[in-house]
Amino acid sequence: MINKTSKIDGKIKYNNGYTLLFAVLVSSLVLAVGISILTISKKEFLLSSAARESVYAFYAADSGLECAVYWDGKGKFATSSPDLSGGVLCGGIPVGGIAQFPSTSDIYGTFRTVFHVKNGDLGSCAIVTIIQRYVPDQDSGILIPETDIESRGYNMGWDSTSNNCNTSSVSRVERAIKYKY
């Protein structure tokens, strides 16, 4: 059956499949826009997830640094005779993997302490290294302590069985903070 719709200049015009073609074009356009929005949403989700994990790692590093500064001020780390009695707590959690490394790389002596800190219940953690050396004052020549603290925070990786922050993962993010005084 032929559908005659109009007569222009004496000629009969036929509308065969125009509606179907228009529907296919409109649905293709809507589908393309929908896929574009979905792709953008996925990228935004991945970006915000990476930013969140980076923040966890940074806060773990900051927590480790603050703990190290506090306990170093109390004389617990990086000396020739560290006082680790009474336990060292960071955020109410005992630190793990405390290791002291006396070094004689210079004539005044350098002492290095490494410990691991768990940060909250999320599994984020930090590995903190404290290096203390004695250097002569330029004016008086008196030996004064110089301390470097490096805290490397991770969004995940705390191992409760070994009490350290060495568990690796593809999703592990690292942020570091250095402090010198």
mmCIF file of C-alpha atoms in Angstrom:
data_model
loop_
_atom_site.group_PDB
_atom_site.id
_atom_site.type_symbol
_atom_site.label_atom_id
_atom_site.label_comp_id
_atom_site.label_asym_id
_atom_site.label_seq_id
_atom_site.Cartn_x
_atom_site.Cartn_y
_atom_site.Cartn_z
ATOM 1 C CA MET A 1 0.000 0.000 0.000
ATOM 2 C CA ILE A 2 1.349 3.387 -0.990
ATOM 3 C CA ASN A 3 0.790 6.282 1.365
ATOM 4 C CA LYS A 4 0.275 9.503 -0.533
ATOM 5 C CA THR A 5 0.836 12.400 1.769
ATOM 6 C CA SER A 6 1.037 15.503 -0.352
ATOM 7 C CA LYS A 7 0.922 16.817 -3.860
ATOM 8 C CA ILE A 8 3.451 19.523 -4.706
ATOM 9 C CA ASP A 9 3.767 21.048 -8.172
ATOM 10 C CA GLY A 10 1.668 18.268 -9.613
ATOM 11 C CA LYS A 11 3.934 15.509 -8.274
ATOM 12 C CA ILE A 12 2.937 13.020 -5.606
ATOM 13 C CA LYS A 13 5.425 12.740 -2.708
ATOM 14 C CA TYR A 14 5.847 9.401 -0.884
ATOM 15 C CA ASN A 15 7.042 9.003 2.754
ATOM 16 C CA ASN A 16 8.525 5.523 2.814
ATOM 17 C CA GLY A 17 10.584 4.783 6.011
ATOM 18 C CA TYR A 18 11.259 8.408 6.949
ATOM 19 C CA THR A 19 9.953 7.884 10.474
ATOM 20 C CA LEU A 20 12.077 4.767 10.952
ATOM 21 C CA LEU A 21 15.221 6.559 9.709
ATOM 22 C CA PHE A 22 14.528 9.519 11.993
ATOM 23 C CA ALA A 23 13.984 7.203 15.014
ATOM 24 C CA VAL A 24 17.255 5.348 14.339
ATOM 25 C CA LEU A 25 19.198 8.624 14.041
ATOM 26 C CA VAL A 26 17.731 10.061 17.244
ATOM 27 C CA SER A 27 18.309 6.862 19.240
ATOM 28 C CA SER A 28 21.926 6.673 17.957
ATOM 29 C CA LEU A 29 22.509 10.253 19.055
ATOM 30 C CA VAL A 30 21.002 9.605 22.513
ATOM 31 C CA LEU A 31 23.083 6.416 22.858
ATOM 32 C CA ALA A 32 26.304 8.271 21.928
ATOM 33 C CA VAL A 33 25.583 10.995 24.495
ATOM 34 C CA GLY A 34 24.792 8.361 27.135
ATOM 35 C CA ILE A 35 28.042 6.467 26.495
ATOM 36 C CA SER A 36 30.017 9.727 26.676
ATOM 37 C CA ILE A 37 28.452 10.613 30.020
ATOM 38 C CA LEU A 38 29.127 7.103 31.324
ATOM 39 C CA THR A 39 32.797 7.287 30.236
ATOM 40 C CA ILE A 40 33.262 10.685 31.892
ATOM 41 C CA SER A 41 31.589 9.439 35.083
ATOM 42 C CA LYS A 42 33.879 6.413 35.210
ATOM 43 C CA LYS A 43 36.998 8.588 34.825
ATOM 44 C CA GLU A 44 35.779 10.977 37.518
ATOM 45 C CA PHE A 45 35.125 8.052 39.865
ATOM 46 C CA LEU A 46 38.648 6.674 39.318
ATOM 47 C CA LEU A 47 40.174 10.122 39.824
ATOM 48 C CA SER A 48 38.302 10.752 43.068
ATOM 49 C CA SER A 49 39.180 7.255 44.310
ATOM 50 C CA ALA A 50 42.887 7.874 43.618
ATOM 51 C CA ALA A 51 42.693 11.227 45.406
ATOM 52 C CA ARG A 52 41.073 9.595 48.448
ATOM 53 C CA GLU A 53 43.786 6.918 48.632
ATOM 54 C CA SER A 54 46.449 9.605 48.285
ATOM 55 C CA VAL A 55 44.937 11.494 51.227
ATOM 56 C CA TYR A 56 45.014 8.312 53.343
ATOM 57 C CA ALA A 57 48.705 7.867 52.501
ATOM 58 C CA PHE A 58 49.513 11.515 53.266
ATOM 59 C CA TYR A 59 47.741 11.421 56.635
ATOM 60 C CA ALA A 60 49.553 8.196 57.527
ATOM 61 C CA ALA A 61 52.881 9.895 56.724
ATOM 62 C CA ASP A 62 51.891 12.958 58.745
ATOM 63 C CA SER A 63 50.845 10.789 61.684
ATOM 64 C CA GLY A 64 54.175 8.933 61.604
ATOM 65 C CA LEU A 65 56.101 12.205 61.461
ATOM 66 C CA GLU A 66 54.217 13.719 64.399
ATOM 67 C CA CYS A 67 54.747 10.575 66.463
ATOM 68 C CA ALA A 68 58.471 10.543 65.678
ATOM 69 C CA VAL A 69 58.899 14.216 66.602
ATOM 70 C CA TYR A 70 57.015 13.691 69.869
ATOM 71 C CA TRP A 71 58.991 10.621 70.980
ATOM 72 C CA ASP A 72 62.312 11.965 69.722
ATOM 73 C CA GLY A 73 61.718 15.025 71.888
ATOM 74 C CA LYS A 74 61.388 12.637 74.816
ATOM 75 C CA GLY A 75 64.743 11.011 73.940
ATOM 76 C CA LYS A 76 63.343 7.672 72.767
ATOM 77 C CA PHE A 77 65.017 7.424 69.338
ATOM 78 C CA ALA A 78 68.200 7.974 67.375
ATOM 79 C CA THR A 79 70.748 8.238 70.138
ATOM 80 C CA SER A 80 73.633 6.056 71.200
ATOM 81 C CA SER A 81 71.537 4.750 74.083
ATOM 82 C CA PRO A 82 67.837 4.876 73.118
ATOM 83 C CA ASP A 83 65.312 4.569 75.900
ATOM 84 C CA LEU A 84 62.539 2.333 74.606
ATOM 85 C CA SER A 85 61.286 1.390 78.063
ATOM 86 C CA GLY A 86 57.646 1.963 78.788
ATOM 87 C CA GLY A 87 56.704 1.372 75.147
ATOM 88 C CA VAL A 88 56.268 3.812 72.317
ATOM 89 C CA LEU A 89 52.665 4.465 71.320
ATOM 90 C CA CYS A 90 51.393 6.373 68.316
ATOM 91 C CA GLY A 91 47.698 7.113 68.469
ATOM 92 C CA GLY A 92 47.353 4.611 71.293
ATOM 93 C CA ILE A 93 48.816 1.825 69.133
ATOM 94 C CA PRO A 94 52.298 0.402 69.864
ATOM 95 C CA VAL A 95 54.756 1.043 67.049
ATOM 96 C CA GLY A 96 56.218 -1.976 65.314
ATOM 97 C CA GLY A 97 59.521 -3.044 63.891
ATOM 98 C CA ILE A 98 61.757 -0.686 65.872
ATOM 99 C CA ALA A 99 65.298 -1.110 64.642
ATOM 100 C CA GLN A 100 68.336 0.957 65.614
ATOM 101 C CA PHE A 101 71.325 1.269 63.333
ATOM 102 C CA PRO A 102 74.357 2.975 64.849
ATOM 103 C CA SER A 103 76.683 4.100 62.128
ATOM 104 C CA THR A 104 80.219 5.409 62.220
ATOM 105 C CA SER A 105 80.227 6.957 58.767
ATOM 106 C CA ASP A 106 81.606 10.185 60.210
ATOM 107 C CA ILE A 107 83.790 10.997 63.175
ATOM 108 C CA TYR A 108 80.891 12.305 65.249
ATOM 109 C CA GLY A 109 78.613 9.293 64.855
ATOM 110 C CA THR A 110 75.303 8.915 63.111
ATOM 111 C CA PHE A 111 72.363 7.028 64.565
ATOM 112 C CA ARG A 112 69.406 5.789 62.555
ATOM 113 C CA THR A 113 66.108 4.416 63.859
ATOM 114 C CA VAL A 114 63.378 2.876 61.712
ATOM 115 C CA PHE A 115 59.907 2.018 62.974
ATOM 116 C CA HIS A 116 56.451 1.256 61.593
ATOM 117 C CA VAL A 117 53.229 3.002 62.605
ATOM 118 C CA LYS A 118 49.658 1.824 62.064
ATOM 119 C CA ASN A 119 47.257 4.664 61.358
ATOM 120 C CA GLY A 120 43.728 3.920 62.527
ATOM 121 C CA ASP A 121 41.577 0.977 61.475
ATOM 122 C CA LEU A 122 41.776 1.396 57.695
ATOM 123 C CA GLY A 123 45.104 -0.415 57.339
ATOM 124 C CA SER A 124 47.029 2.704 56.376
ATOM 125 C CA CYS A 125 50.499 2.874 57.867
ATOM 126 C CA ALA A 126 53.875 4.602 57.744
ATOM 127 C CA ILE A 127 57.532 3.661 57.824
ATOM 128 C CA VAL A 128 59.470 6.305 59.725
ATOM 129 C CA THR A 129 63.231 6.798 59.585
ATOM 130 C CA ILE A 130 65.000 9.067 62.078
ATOM 131 C CA ILE A 131 68.623 9.982 61.465
ATOM 132 C CA GLN A 132 70.493 11.909 64.115
ATOM 133 C CA ARG A 133 74.048 13.060 63.749
ATOM 134 C CA TYR A 134 76.197 15.401 65.752
ATOM 135 C CA VAL A 135 77.784 18.242 63.850
ATOM 136 C CA PRO A 136 80.064 20.993 65.135
ATOM 137 C CA ASP A 137 78.572 24.447 65.470
ATOM 138 C CA GLN A 138 80.267 26.813 63.011
ATOM 139 C CA ASP A 139 80.877 29.505 65.609
ATOM 140 C CA SER A 140 81.681 27.641 68.821
ATOM 141 C CA GLY A 141 82.712 24.199 67.549
ATOM 142 C CA ILE A 142 80.400 22.554 70.115
ATOM 143 C CA LEU A 143 78.705 19.406 68.858
ATOM 144 C CA ILE A 144 74.990 19.924 68.332
ATOM 145 C CA PRO A 145 72.465 17.290 67.280
ATOM 146 C CA GLU A 146 70.956 17.494 63.819
ATOM 147 C CA THR A 147 67.920 15.340 63.161
ATOM 148 C CA ASP A 148 66.308 14.265 59.876
ATOM 149 C CA ILE A 149 62.964 12.508 59.950
ATOM 150 C CA GLU A 150 61.441 10.898 56.884
ATOM 151 C CA SER A 151 57.969 9.429 57.102
ATOM 152 C CA ARG A 152 56.656 7.370 54.186
ATOM 153 C CA GLY A 153 52.906 6.882 54.443
ATOM 154 C CA TYR A 154 50.892 4.204 52.656
ATOM 155 C CA ASN A 155 47.141 3.941 52.104
ATOM 156 C CA MET A 156 47.293 0.199 52.864
ATOM 157 C CA GLY A 157 49.779 -2.443 53.854
ATOM 158 C CA TRP A 158 49.682 -2.944 57.630
ATOM 159 C CA ASP A 159 50.438 -6.550 58.552
ATOM 160 C CA SER A 160 49.066 -7.284 62.029
ATOM 161 C CA THR A 161 50.890 -10.584 62.401
ATOM 162 C CA SER A 162 54.376 -9.144 61.921
ATOM 163 C CA ASN A 163 53.410 -5.679 63.221
ATOM 164 C CA ASN A 164 54.892 -3.826 60.261
ATOM 165 C CA CYS A 165 53.974 -1.883 57.138
ATOM 166 C CA ASN A 166 55.569 -4.052 54.458
ATOM 167 C CA THR A 167 52.596 -5.694 52.755
ATOM 168 C CA SER A 168 52.656 -4.796 49.075
ATOM 169 C CA SER A 169 49.721 -4.311 46.736
ATOM 170 C CA VAL A 170 49.116 -2.996 43.240
ATOM 171 C CA SER A 171 46.753 -0.408 44.739
ATOM 172 C CA ARG A 172 49.253 0.825 47.334
ATOM 173 C CA VAL A 173 49.899 4.588 47.258
ATOM 174 C CA GLU A 174 52.934 6.183 48.910
ATOM 175 C CA ARG A 175 53.372 9.759 50.138
ATOM 176 C CA ALA A 176 56.449 11.004 51.980
ATOM 177 C CA ILE A 177 57.184 13.907 54.315
ATOM 178 C CA LYS A 178 60.652 15.005 55.406
ATOM 179 C CA TYR A 179 61.432 17.152 58.416
ATOM 180 C CA LYS A 180 64.778 18.474 59.575
ATOM 181 C CA TYR A 181 65.699 20.227 62.799
#
